[in-house]
Amino acid sequence: MIEILQWSTLTVCGLVAIARVPSAVRGKNRTLFYIFALMTLATLLSIRAPYLAIDQALGGVNLANLLLRFVIFAAIFFVGIRVTRGFGADDAHQLLTGRIGMAVMGLTSLTVLVVFLMMDTGGSSVGLVAVAGQDDKDRDLVQYYGAAGRAYPAYVSLVLLPAMVRAVHSTLPTLVRIAAFLLGTGSVAITLSLLFPFYPPNWGAATFLINYTAILCFVVGLALIWVAKLRSGQNEPRQKTSTAK
């Protein structure tokens, strides 16, 4: 079941990314292509067989996992930029691109890198399961590494959520409101990932479901906004969601 979900998510992400290639080549809305391409790569790196093959090519020290973390950071950053601009959420856009947003990104990125370097990462292991099983020190470091890796996506998701709630209850076209609902659902799913350390050990399938739900909701939500734009023949919907002063 988990493998079906993984490969299905990869297929959806890949197909949407390919569909955006012609527009990206023409220089139109390249940010969308970057998002879909990064989501595709992130999904690929989360699947066992591709992960092991890529990590072995990188030296077999789980650099693929570090790459995965930074690919996710880049993808969620571009999602945040795209969504806040598209929905006119200037307050949320400032929280992502201003000093606070850049500080959160920089701090979490540095923490992920430092903790990774502190671990004994020899031997390719999906999810660093083998690394965590080596000793108490590495087990704790893997937990810190995972928490740091989830922190920035959760920050972006919490920033986006209020704007998505407002959009769902707005008078925007139905397709756009459905997209906002999916983007909001993806944001909630990513935020729930902060609780992973507190999940019972037998809830492993739930963590996979939450992660892939987030990816699919973001990809399908953005794709629906793209479709809505094509149908209207206008620029993507823009609704002022910040409080005017």
Tab-separated table of C-alpha atoms in Angstrom, residues 122-210:
chain	number	residue	atom	x	y	z
A	122	GLY	CA	28.074	5.673	6.830
A	123	GLY	CA	25.945	3.119	4.975
A	124	SER	CA	22.954	4.100	2.865
A	125	SER	CA	19.754	3.897	4.889
A	126	VAL	CA	16.317	5.179	3.884
A	127	GLY	CA	15.041	7.486	6.602
A	128	LEU	CA	18.361	7.004	8.440
A	129	VAL	CA	16.834	4.001	10.193
A	130	ALA	CA	20.155	2.138	10.363
A	131	VAL	CA	21.942	5.266	11.582
A	132	ALA	CA	19.443	5.691	14.426
A	133	GLY	CA	19.985	2.075	15.438
A	134	GLN	CA	23.750	2.373	15.892
A	135	ASP	CA	23.857	3.886	19.400
A	136	ASP	CA	22.020	6.280	21.711
A	137	LYS	CA	23.949	9.310	20.464
A	138	ASP	CA	23.088	8.759	16.811
A	139	ARG	CA	19.511	7.856	17.677
A	140	ASP	CA	19.075	11.195	19.441
A	141	LEU	CA	20.837	13.078	16.650
A	142	VAL	CA	18.531	11.521	14.046
A	143	GLN	CA	15.565	12.783	16.073
A	144	TYR	CA	17.020	16.310	16.215
A	145	TYR	CA	17.844	16.151	12.511
A	146	GLY	CA	14.304	15.114	11.630
A	147	ALA	CA	12.786	17.808	13.841
A	148	ALA	CA	14.949	20.500	12.245
A	149	GLY	CA	14.044	19.203	8.785
A	150	ARG	CA	10.334	19.476	9.551
A	151	ALA	CA	10.540	22.898	11.201
A	152	TYR	CA	10.869	25.122	8.133
A	153	PRO	CA	8.126	23.413	6.054
A	154	ALA	CA	5.864	23.676	9.112
A	155	TYR	CA	6.664	27.382	9.448
A	156	VAL	CA	5.745	28.050	5.806
A	157	SER	CA	2.580	25.983	6.170
A	158	LEU	CA	1.429	27.911	9.241
A	159	VAL	CA	2.080	31.178	7.410
A	160	LEU	CA	0.007	30.050	4.417
A	161	LEU	CA	-2.920	28.510	6.306
A	162	PRO	CA	-4.840	31.703	7.251
A	163	ALA	CA	-4.743	32.953	3.655
A	164	MET	CA	-6.048	29.606	2.401
A	165	VAL	CA	-8.894	29.628	4.924
A	166	ARG	CA	-9.885	33.126	3.794
A	167	ALA	CA	-9.740	32.048	0.143
A	168	VAL	CA	-11.969	29.021	0.761
A	169	HIS	CA	-14.641	31.293	2.270
A	170	SER	CA	-14.282	33.939	-0.414
A	171	THR	CA	-16.213	34.559	-3.635
A	172	LEU	CA	-13.382	33.363	-5.867
A	173	PRO	CA	-14.252	30.839	-8.607
A	174	THR	CA	-15.142	27.371	-7.348
A	175	LEU	CA	-12.047	25.751	-8.882
A	176	VAL	CA	-9.789	28.233	-7.106
A	177	ARG	CA	-11.544	27.707	-3.787
A	178	ILE	CA	-11.092	23.946	-4.179
A	179	ALA	CA	-7.405	24.598	-4.854
A	180	ALA	CA	-7.198	26.740	-1.718
A	181	PHE	CA	-8.843	23.946	0.289
A	182	LEU	CA	-6.261	21.449	-0.992
A	183	LEU	CA	-3.392	23.832	-0.269
A	184	GLY	CA	-4.774	24.375	3.220
A	185	THR	CA	-5.093	20.621	3.748
A	186	GLY	CA	-1.478	20.196	2.653
A	187	SER	CA	-0.448	22.899	5.118
A	188	VAL	CA	-2.256	21.130	7.956
A	189	ALA	CA	-0.630	17.813	7.004
A	190	ILE	CA	2.858	19.324	7.096
A	191	THR	CA	2.138	20.958	10.453
A	192	LEU	CA	1.045	17.576	11.836
A	193	SER	CA	4.495	16.224	10.919
A	194	LEU	CA	5.872	18.190	13.875
A	195	LEU	CA	4.164	15.609	16.087
A	196	PHE	CA	5.914	12.612	14.489
A	197	PRO	CA	8.267	12.064	17.481
A	198	PHE	CA	5.216	11.568	19.698
A	199	TYR	CA	3.481	9.040	17.453
A	200	PRO	CA	3.444	5.410	18.681
A	201	PRO	CA	6.021	3.172	16.931
A	202	ASN	CA	3.260	1.275	15.120
A	203	TRP	CA	2.027	4.474	13.457
A	204	GLY	CA	4.692	4.341	10.755
A	205	ALA	CA	2.081	4.122	8.006
A	206	ALA	CA	0.406	7.276	9.321
A	207	THR	CA	3.600	9.302	8.869
A	208	PHE	CA	3.859	8.144	5.242
A	209	LEU	CA	0.200	9.008	4.652
A	210	ILE	CA	0.619	12.510	6.116
